[in-house]
Short mmCIF file of C-alpha atoms in Angstrom, two decimals:
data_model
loop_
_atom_site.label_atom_id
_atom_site.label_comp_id
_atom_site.label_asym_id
_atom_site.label_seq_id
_atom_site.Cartn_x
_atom_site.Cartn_y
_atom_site.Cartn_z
CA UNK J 1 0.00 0.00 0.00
CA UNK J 2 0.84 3.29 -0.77
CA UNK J 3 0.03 7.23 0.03
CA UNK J 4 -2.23 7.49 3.15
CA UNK J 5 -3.83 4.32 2.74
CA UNK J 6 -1.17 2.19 4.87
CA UNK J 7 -4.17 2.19 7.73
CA UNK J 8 -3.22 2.59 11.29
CA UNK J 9 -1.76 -1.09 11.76
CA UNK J 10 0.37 -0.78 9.03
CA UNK J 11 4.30 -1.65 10.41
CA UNK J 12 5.71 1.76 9.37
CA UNK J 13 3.16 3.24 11.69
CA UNK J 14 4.61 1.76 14.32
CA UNK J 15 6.69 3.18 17.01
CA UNK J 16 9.72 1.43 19.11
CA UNK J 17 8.65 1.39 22.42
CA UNK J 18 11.35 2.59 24.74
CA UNK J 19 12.16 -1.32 26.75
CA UNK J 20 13.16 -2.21 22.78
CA UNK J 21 15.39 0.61 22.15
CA UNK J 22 19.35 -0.71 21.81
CA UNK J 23 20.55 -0.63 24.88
CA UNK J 24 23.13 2.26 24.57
CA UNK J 25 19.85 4.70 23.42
CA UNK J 26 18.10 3.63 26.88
CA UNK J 27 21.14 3.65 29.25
CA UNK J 28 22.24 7.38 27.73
CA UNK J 29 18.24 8.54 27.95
CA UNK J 30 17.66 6.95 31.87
CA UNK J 31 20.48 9.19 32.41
CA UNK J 32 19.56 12.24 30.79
CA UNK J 33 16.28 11.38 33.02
CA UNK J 34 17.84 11.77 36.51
CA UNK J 35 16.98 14.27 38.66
CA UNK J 36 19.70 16.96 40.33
CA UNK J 37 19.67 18.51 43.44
CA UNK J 38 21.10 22.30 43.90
CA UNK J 39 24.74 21.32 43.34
CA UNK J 40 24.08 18.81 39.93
CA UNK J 41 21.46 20.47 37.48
CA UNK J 42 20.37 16.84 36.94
CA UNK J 43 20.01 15.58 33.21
CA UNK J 44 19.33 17.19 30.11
CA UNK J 45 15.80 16.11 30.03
CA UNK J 46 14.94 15.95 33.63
CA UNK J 47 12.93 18.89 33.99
CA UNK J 48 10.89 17.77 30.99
CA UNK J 49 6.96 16.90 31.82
CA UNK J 50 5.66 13.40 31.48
CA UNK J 51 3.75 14.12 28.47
CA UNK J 52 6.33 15.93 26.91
CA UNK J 53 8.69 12.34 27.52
CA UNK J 54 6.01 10.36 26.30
CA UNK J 55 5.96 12.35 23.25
CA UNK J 56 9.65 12.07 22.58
CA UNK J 57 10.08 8.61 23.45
CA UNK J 58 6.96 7.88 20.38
CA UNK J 59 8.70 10.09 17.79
CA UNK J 60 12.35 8.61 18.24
CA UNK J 61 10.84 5.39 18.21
CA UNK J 62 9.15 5.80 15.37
CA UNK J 63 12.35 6.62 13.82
CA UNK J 64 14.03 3.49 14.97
CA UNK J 65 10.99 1.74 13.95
CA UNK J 66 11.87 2.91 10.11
CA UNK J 67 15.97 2.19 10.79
CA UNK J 68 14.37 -1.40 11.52
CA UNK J 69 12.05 -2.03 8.82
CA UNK J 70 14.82 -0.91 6.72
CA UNK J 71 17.85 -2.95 7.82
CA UNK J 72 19.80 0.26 9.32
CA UNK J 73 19.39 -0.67 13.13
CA UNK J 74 22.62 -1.54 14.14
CA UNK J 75 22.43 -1.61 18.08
CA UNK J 76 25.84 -1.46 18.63
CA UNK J 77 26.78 2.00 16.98
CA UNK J 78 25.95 5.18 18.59
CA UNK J 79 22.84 7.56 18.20
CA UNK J 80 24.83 10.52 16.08
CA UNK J 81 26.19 7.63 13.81
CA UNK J 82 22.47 6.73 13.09
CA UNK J 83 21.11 10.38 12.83
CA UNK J 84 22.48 11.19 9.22
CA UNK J 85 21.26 13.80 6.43
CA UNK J 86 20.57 10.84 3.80
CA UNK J 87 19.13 8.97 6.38
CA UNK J 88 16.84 11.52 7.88
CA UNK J 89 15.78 12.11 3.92
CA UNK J 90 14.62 9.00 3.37
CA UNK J 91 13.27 8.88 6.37
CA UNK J 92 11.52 11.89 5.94
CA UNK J 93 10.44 10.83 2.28
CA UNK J 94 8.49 7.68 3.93
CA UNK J 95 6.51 9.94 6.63
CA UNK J 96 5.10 12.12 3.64
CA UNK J 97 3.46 9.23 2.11
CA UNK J 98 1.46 8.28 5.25
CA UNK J 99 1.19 11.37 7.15
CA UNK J 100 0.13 14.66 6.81
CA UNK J 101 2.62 17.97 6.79
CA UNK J 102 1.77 18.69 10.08
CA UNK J 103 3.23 15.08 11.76
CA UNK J 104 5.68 14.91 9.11
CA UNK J 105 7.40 18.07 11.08
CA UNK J 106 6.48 16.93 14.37
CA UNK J 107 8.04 13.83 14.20
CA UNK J 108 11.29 15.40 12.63
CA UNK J 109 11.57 18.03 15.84
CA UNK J 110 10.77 15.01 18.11
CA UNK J 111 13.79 13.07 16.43
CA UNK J 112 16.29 16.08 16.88
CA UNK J 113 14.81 16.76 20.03
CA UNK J 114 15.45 13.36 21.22
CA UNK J 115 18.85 13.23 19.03
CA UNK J 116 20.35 16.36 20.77
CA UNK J 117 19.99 14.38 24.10
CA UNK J 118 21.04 11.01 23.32
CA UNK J 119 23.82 12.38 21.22
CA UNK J 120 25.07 15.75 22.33
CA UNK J 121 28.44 15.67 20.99
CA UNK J 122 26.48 15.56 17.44
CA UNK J 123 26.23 18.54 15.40
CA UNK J 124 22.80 18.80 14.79
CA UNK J 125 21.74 22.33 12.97
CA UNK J 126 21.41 20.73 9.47
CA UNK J 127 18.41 19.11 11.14
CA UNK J 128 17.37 21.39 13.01
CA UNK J 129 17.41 24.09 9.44
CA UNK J 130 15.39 20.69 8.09
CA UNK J 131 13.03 21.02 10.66
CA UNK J 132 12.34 24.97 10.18
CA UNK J 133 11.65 24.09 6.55
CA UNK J 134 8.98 21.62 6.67
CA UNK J 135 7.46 23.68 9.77
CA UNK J 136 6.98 26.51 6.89
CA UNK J 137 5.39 24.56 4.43
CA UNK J 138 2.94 22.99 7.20
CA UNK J 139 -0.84 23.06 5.76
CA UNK J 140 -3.47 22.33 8.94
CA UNK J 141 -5.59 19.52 7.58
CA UNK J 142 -8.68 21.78 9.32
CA UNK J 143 -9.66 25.04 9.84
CA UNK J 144 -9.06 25.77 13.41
CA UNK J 145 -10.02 29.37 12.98
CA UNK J 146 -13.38 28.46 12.04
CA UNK J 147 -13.94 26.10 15.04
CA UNK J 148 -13.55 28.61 18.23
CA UNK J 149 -16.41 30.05 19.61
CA UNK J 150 -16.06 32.88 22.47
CA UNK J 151 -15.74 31.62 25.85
CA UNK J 152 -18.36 33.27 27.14
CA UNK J 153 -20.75 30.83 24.91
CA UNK J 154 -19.23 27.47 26.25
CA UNK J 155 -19.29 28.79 29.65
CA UNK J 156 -23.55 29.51 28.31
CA UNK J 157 -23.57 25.82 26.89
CA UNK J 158 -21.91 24.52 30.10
CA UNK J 159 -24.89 26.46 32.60
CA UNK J 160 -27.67 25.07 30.30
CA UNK J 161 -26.47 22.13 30.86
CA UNK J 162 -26.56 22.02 34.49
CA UNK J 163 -30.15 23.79 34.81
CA UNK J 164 -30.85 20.98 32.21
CA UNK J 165 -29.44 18.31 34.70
CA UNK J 166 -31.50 19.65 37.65
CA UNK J 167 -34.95 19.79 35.99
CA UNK J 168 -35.34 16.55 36.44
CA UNK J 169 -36.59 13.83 34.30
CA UNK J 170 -33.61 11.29 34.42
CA UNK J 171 -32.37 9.00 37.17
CA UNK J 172 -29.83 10.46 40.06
CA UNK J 173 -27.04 8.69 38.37
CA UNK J 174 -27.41 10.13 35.02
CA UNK J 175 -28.34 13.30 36.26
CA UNK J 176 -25.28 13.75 38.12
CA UNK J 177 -23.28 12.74 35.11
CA UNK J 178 -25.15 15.25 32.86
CA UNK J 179 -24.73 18.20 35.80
CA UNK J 180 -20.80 17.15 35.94
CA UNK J 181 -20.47 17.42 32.35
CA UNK J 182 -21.87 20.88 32.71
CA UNK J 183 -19.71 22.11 35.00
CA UNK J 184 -17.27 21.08 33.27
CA UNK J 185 -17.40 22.76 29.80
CA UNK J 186 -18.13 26.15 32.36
CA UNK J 187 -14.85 25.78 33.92
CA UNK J 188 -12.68 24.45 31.86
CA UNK J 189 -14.19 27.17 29.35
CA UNK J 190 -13.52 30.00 32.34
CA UNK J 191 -10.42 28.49 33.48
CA UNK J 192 -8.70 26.90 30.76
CA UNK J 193 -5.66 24.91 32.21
CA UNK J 194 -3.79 21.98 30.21
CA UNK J 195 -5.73 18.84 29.89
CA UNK J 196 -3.60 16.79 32.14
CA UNK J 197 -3.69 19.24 35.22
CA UNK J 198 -7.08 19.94 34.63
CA UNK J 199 -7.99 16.47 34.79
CA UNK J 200 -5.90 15.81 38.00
CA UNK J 201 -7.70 18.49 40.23
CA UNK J 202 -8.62 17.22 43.74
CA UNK J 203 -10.72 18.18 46.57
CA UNK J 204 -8.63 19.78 49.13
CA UNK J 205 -5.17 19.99 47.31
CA UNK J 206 -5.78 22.11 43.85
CA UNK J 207 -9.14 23.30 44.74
CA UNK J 208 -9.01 24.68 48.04
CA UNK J 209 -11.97 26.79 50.14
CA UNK J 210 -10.81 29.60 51.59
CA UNK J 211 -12.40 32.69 53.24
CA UNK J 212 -12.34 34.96 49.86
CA UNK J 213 -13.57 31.85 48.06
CA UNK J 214 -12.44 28.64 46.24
CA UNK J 215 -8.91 28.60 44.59
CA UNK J 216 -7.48 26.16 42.20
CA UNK J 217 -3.95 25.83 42.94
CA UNK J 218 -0.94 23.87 41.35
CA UNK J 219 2.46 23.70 42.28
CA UNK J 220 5.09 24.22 40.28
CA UNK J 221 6.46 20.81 39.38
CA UNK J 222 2.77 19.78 38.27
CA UNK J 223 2.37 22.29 35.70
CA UNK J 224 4.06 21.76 32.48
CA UNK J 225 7.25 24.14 32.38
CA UNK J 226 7.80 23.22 36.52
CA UNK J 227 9.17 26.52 37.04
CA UNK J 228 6.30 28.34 38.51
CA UNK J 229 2.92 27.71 40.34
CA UNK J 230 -0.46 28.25 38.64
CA UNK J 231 -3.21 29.16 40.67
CA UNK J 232 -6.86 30.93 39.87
CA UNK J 233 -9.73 32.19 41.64
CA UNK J 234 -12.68 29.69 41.15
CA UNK J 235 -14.97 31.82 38.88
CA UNK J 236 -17.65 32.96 41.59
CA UNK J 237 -20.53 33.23 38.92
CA UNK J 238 -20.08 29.25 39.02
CA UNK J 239 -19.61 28.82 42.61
CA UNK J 240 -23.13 27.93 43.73
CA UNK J 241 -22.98 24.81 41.07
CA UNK J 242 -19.77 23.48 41.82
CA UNK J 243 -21.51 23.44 45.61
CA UNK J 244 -24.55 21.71 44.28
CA UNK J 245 -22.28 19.40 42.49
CA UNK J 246 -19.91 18.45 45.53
CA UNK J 247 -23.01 18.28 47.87
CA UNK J 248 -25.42 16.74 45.61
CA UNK J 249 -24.60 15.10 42.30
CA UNK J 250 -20.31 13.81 43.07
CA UNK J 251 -21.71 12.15 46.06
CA UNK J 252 -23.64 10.04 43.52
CA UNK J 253 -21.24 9.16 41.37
CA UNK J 254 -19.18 8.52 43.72
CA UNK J 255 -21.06 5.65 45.32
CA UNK J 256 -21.37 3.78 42.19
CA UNK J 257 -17.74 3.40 42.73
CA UNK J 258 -17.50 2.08 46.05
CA UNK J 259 -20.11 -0.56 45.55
CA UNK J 260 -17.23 -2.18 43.49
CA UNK J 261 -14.34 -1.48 45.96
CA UNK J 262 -13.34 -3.53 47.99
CA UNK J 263 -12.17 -0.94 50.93
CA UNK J 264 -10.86 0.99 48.96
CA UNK J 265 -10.41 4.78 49.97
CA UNK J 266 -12.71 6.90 48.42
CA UNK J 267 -11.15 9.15 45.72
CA UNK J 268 -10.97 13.09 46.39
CA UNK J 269 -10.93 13.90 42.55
CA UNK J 270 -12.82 16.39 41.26
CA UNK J 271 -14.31 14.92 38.25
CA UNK J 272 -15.53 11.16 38.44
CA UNK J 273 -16.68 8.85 35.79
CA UNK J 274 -19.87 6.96 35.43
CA UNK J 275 -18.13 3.78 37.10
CA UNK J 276 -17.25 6.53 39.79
CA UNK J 277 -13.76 6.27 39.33
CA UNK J 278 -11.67 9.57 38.48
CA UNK J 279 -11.99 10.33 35.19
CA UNK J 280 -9.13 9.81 32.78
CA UNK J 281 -8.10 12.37 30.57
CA UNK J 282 -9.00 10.32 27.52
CA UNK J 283 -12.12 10.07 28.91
CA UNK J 284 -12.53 13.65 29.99
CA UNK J 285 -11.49 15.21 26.18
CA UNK J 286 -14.20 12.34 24.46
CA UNK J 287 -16.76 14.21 27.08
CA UNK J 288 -16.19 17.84 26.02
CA UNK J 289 -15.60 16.96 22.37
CA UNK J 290 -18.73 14.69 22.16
CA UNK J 291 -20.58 17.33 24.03
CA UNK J 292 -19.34 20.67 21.34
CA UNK J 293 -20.05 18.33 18.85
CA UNK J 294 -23.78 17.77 19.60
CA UNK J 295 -24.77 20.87 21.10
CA UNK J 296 -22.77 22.93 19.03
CA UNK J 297 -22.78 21.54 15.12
CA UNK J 298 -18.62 20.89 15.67
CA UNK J 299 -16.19 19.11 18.14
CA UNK J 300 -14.09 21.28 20.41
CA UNK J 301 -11.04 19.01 22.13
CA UNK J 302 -9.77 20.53 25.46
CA UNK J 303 -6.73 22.32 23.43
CA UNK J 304 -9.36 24.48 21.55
CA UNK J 305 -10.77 25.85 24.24
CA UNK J 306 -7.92 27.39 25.41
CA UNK J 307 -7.12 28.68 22.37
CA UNK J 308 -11.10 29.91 22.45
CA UNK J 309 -10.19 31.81 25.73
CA UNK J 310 -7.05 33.35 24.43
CA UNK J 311 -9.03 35.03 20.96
CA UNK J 312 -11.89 36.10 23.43
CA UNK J 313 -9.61 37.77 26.10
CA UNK J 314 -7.80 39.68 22.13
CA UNK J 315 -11.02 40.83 20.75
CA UNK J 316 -13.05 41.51 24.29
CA UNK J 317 -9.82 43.25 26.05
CA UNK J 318 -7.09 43.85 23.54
CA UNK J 319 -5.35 46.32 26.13
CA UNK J 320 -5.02 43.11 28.10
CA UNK J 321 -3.61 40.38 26.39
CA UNK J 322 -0.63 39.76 28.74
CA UNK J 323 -2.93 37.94 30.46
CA UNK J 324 -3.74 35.57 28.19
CA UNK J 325 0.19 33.87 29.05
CA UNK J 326 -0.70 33.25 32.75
CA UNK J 327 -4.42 31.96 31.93
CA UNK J 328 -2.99 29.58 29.56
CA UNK J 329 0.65 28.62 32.32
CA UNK J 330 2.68 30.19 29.30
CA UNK J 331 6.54 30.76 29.78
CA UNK J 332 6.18 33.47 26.51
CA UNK J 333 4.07 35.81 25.38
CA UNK J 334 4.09 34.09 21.74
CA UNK J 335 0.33 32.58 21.89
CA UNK J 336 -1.12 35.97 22.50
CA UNK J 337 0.54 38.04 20.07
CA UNK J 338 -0.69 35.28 17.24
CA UNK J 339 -4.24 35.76 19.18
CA UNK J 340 -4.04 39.57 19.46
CA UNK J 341 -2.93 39.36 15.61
CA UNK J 342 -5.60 37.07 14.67
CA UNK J 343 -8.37 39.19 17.07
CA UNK J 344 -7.35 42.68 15.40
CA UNK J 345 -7.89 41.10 11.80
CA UNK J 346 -11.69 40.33 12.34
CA UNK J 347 -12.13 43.50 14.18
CA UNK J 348 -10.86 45.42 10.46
CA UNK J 349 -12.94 42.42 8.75
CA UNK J 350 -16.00 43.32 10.73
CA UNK J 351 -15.63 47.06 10.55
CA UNK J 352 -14.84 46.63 6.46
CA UNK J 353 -18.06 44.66 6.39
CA UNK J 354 -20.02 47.22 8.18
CA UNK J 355 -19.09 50.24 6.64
CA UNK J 356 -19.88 48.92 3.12
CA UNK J 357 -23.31 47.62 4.21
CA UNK J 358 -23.54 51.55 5.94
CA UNK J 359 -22.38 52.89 2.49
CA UNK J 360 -24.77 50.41 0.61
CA UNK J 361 -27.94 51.32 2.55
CA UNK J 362 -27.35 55.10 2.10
CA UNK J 363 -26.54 54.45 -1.90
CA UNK J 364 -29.54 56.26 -4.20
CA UNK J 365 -31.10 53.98 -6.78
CA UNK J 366 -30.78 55.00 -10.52
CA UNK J 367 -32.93 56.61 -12.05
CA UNK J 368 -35.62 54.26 -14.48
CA UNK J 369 -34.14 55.87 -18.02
CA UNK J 370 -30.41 55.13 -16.99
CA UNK J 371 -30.79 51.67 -16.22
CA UNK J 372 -31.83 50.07 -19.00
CA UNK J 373 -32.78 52.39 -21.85
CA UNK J 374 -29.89 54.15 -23.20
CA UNK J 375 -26.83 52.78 -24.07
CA UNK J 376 -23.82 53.87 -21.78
CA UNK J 377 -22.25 56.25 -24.66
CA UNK J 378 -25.07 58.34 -25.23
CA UNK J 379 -25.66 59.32 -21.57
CA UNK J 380 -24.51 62.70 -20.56
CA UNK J 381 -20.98 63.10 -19.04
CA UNK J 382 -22.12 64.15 -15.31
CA UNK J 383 -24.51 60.86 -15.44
CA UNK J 384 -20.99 58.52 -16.00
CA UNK J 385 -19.54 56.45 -13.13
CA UNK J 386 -16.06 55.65 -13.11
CA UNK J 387 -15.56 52.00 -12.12
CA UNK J 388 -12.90 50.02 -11.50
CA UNK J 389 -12.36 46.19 -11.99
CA UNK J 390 -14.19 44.46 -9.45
CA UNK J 391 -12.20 41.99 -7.93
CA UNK J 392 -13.54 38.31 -6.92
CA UNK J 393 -15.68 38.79 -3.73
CA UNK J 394 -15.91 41.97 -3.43
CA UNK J 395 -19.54 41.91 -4.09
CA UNK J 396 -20.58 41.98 0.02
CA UNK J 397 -23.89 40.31 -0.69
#
C-alpha cells in the first residue's frame, strides 16, 4: 500500500517502544532522566513533563521503527552515527506518504529533540534548518479558525447544561453525570488549564476553600514548564454549582464506585466517571468533544478551548492580552501576540463589512431611463460612473 492508505496497523506506523530501544539509546536517555539537586542540574531532560517524555520517546521510536524495517538498526553504533542527512531524507520521504505535513514536522523536531539528548556531541543544525523548513510549508488539515467560539458561549452551553441536569426527568445517576459534564465545559471554558492538570484536580489539594472563596492551585512541578505555580480564583458566577455538584450530584457518582471497591479509599478527585472512578483524561477530552459536537454543530477538544479563551480575552480586552500567558501557564508571550494578531484582523474584517453595508444602505437607486434604456455612450458626461475592476468577492452580498 501506498500514500495514506497504509491504515493505522500498518508496520511503518509503528513506534519502538522505549524497553526495545538498543541498549546504549536507553542507558544514555535513563540518564539524561535523573533528577539533580542544587549542586548537579540533573540531566538534560529531567525537567521535561511526562507528556512531553512520552511524546519524545513515540517520535524517536518511530524513527528506529523505520531504521528497523529498513535494515539500518545496528544496536551497537551510537545515536549521532544513526542520525544522518541521507538517512533523515529518506526517512523523511516515507513519513510524507502516510502522514500529513503537520506530523511529518512533528516527528522530525521530536527526532532532533530526542537526538540532541542522546547524542550531544552531534552537530545537529542541518536538522534542526530541516526542521524549520517543513514547519513553513505545514498546511493544517482543518480550519481551526473556524472552530472557536467565544468563551463566554461554552461557559452559556456549560450552565444550560446544568439547569438541564437539575430539571429533572432522568435518574440520580445520570443526572449527576449530565450536571458534571456541565460544570465542566463552564470551567474548563472559564479556566482553561492543560488537559492533564485539569484532569488531576482534587478536593482539598488544587481546589481549596478559603475565606475569599475557592482557589485552584498547582504547584510548580505539576504544571508543564515546573518553574512556577499556577493558581486561579474559582470563577464565583459558578460557585453555587460546583456546591450543588460536591453536595449533591459527586456524592452520587461517587457511590457507584464504592459498591465495586473492595475498601478501597474513596477518591478526592474532582471529576468522576460513570463507574465513579476519576476520570481519565481520555475520557474527559471524548466528554467535552462529544458534548461541542452535539450541542454545538462541531467538536471542540480541550486544546481548543484554550485557544477559544485566548481570541476572546484579544477581541473583548485587547489592552489586556498579557494575560492571556498566565491563563494559559505560558513561559512566553508568543500565543497571544498570534491571538491579538488574529483578534485585530476580524475587528478590520467586521468594521470593512459594516461600513460597506452603511455605504450600501445610504446608496440612491438609478434613475428608471439610466438603467436600462440608453446605451452607456449616449448618456450625458455628469450621469458617468467611473468603475474600476471588481475583484472576486468583493460583491458583500
Amino acid at each position: 500500500m501506498s500514500g495514506r492508505d497504509g491504515g493505522p496497523h500498518d508496520p511503518r506506523r509503528r513506534s519502538l517502544p522505549l524497553e526495545d530501544w538498543p541498549a546504549a539509546d536507553r542507558r544514555v536517555w535513563g540518564a539524561a532522566l535523573l533528577k539533580g539537586d542544587l549542586l548537579d542540574p540533573g540531566g538534560p531532560a529531567s525537567a521535561w513533563s511526562d507528556a512531553t517524555l512520552a511524546i519524545l520517546v513515540r517520535g524517536y521510536g518511530r524513527w528506529l521503527n523505520w531504521l528497523f524495517l529498513n535494515g539500518l538498526l545496528d544496536v551497537e553504533s551510537p545515536p549521532a552515527d544513526r542520525i544522518r542527512p541521507d538517512r533523515v531524507s529518506a526517512y523523511i520521504a516515507e513519513l510524507r506518504l502516510l502522514n500529513a505535513s503537520m506530523t511529518v514536522w512533528q516527528r522530525t523536531s521530536q527526532l532532533r529533540q530526542t537526538g540532541a539528548v542522546l547524542a550531544p556531541e552531534a552537530d545537529l543544525a542541518w536538522l534542526r534548518k530541516l526542521e524549520s523548513r517543513l514547519q513553513k510549508v505545514v498546511i493544517p488539515v482543518r480550519n481551526k479558525r473556524a472552530r472557536l467560539v467565544p468563551s463566554a458561549e461554552l461557559v452559556a452551553l456549560g450552565v444550560r447544561l446544568m439547569e438541564a441536569a437539575q430539571a429533572g426527568g432522568a435518574s440520580p445517576h445520570l443526572s449527576a453525570m449530565k450536571f458534571r459534564d456541565g460544570l465542566l465545559i463552564a470551567l474548563l471554558a472559564a479556566r482553561p488549564f492543560r488537559r492533564g492538570n485539569f484532569t488531576s484536580i482534587e478536593i482539598g489539594r488544587h481546589l481549596v476553600n478559603q475565606s475569599d472563596g475557592y482557589w485552584l492551585r498547582f504547584e510548580a512541578p505539576e504544571t508543564k514548564n515546573r518553574r512556577r505555580p499556577l493558581e486561579a480564583p474559582f470563577p464565583s458566577a459558578l460557585t453555587p454549582y460546583l456546591e450543588r455538584y460536591l453536595a449533591d450530584h459527586r456524592p452520587v457518582l461517587v457511590a457507584r464506585g464504592l459498591r465495586r471497591q473492595t475498601g478501597d479509599a474513596p477518591s478526592e478527585a474532582l471529576w468522576i466517571g460513570a463507574f465513579g472512578k476519576p476520570l481519565a483524561a481520555a475520557g474527559l477530552s471524548s466528554r467535552v468533544e462529544a458534548i461541542t459536537r452535539r450541542e454545538l454543530g462541531h467538536a471542540i477538544n480541550v486544546h481548543l478551548v484554550r485557544d477559544c479563551a485566548a481570541t476572546s480575552v484579544a477581541e473583548e480586552d485587547p489592552e489586556h492580552t498579557g494575560i492571556i500567558s498566565t491563563i494559559l501557564g505560558h513561559t512566553t508571550n508568543t500565543t497571544a501576540e498570534r491571538c491579538y494578531t488574529h483578534a485585530q484582523g476580524l475587528k478590520s474584517g467586521r468594521c470593512l463589512q459594516d461600513e460597506i453595508l452603511r455605504l450600501r444602505g445610504k446608496a440612491k437607486p438609478r434613475p428608471a431611463a439610466t438603467r436600462g434604456g440608453s446605451p452607456r455612450k449616449n448618456r450625458p458626461p455628469s450621469s458617468r460612473r467611473s468603475h474600476g475592476p471588481r475583484a472576486q468577492g468583493d460583491d458583500p452580498a
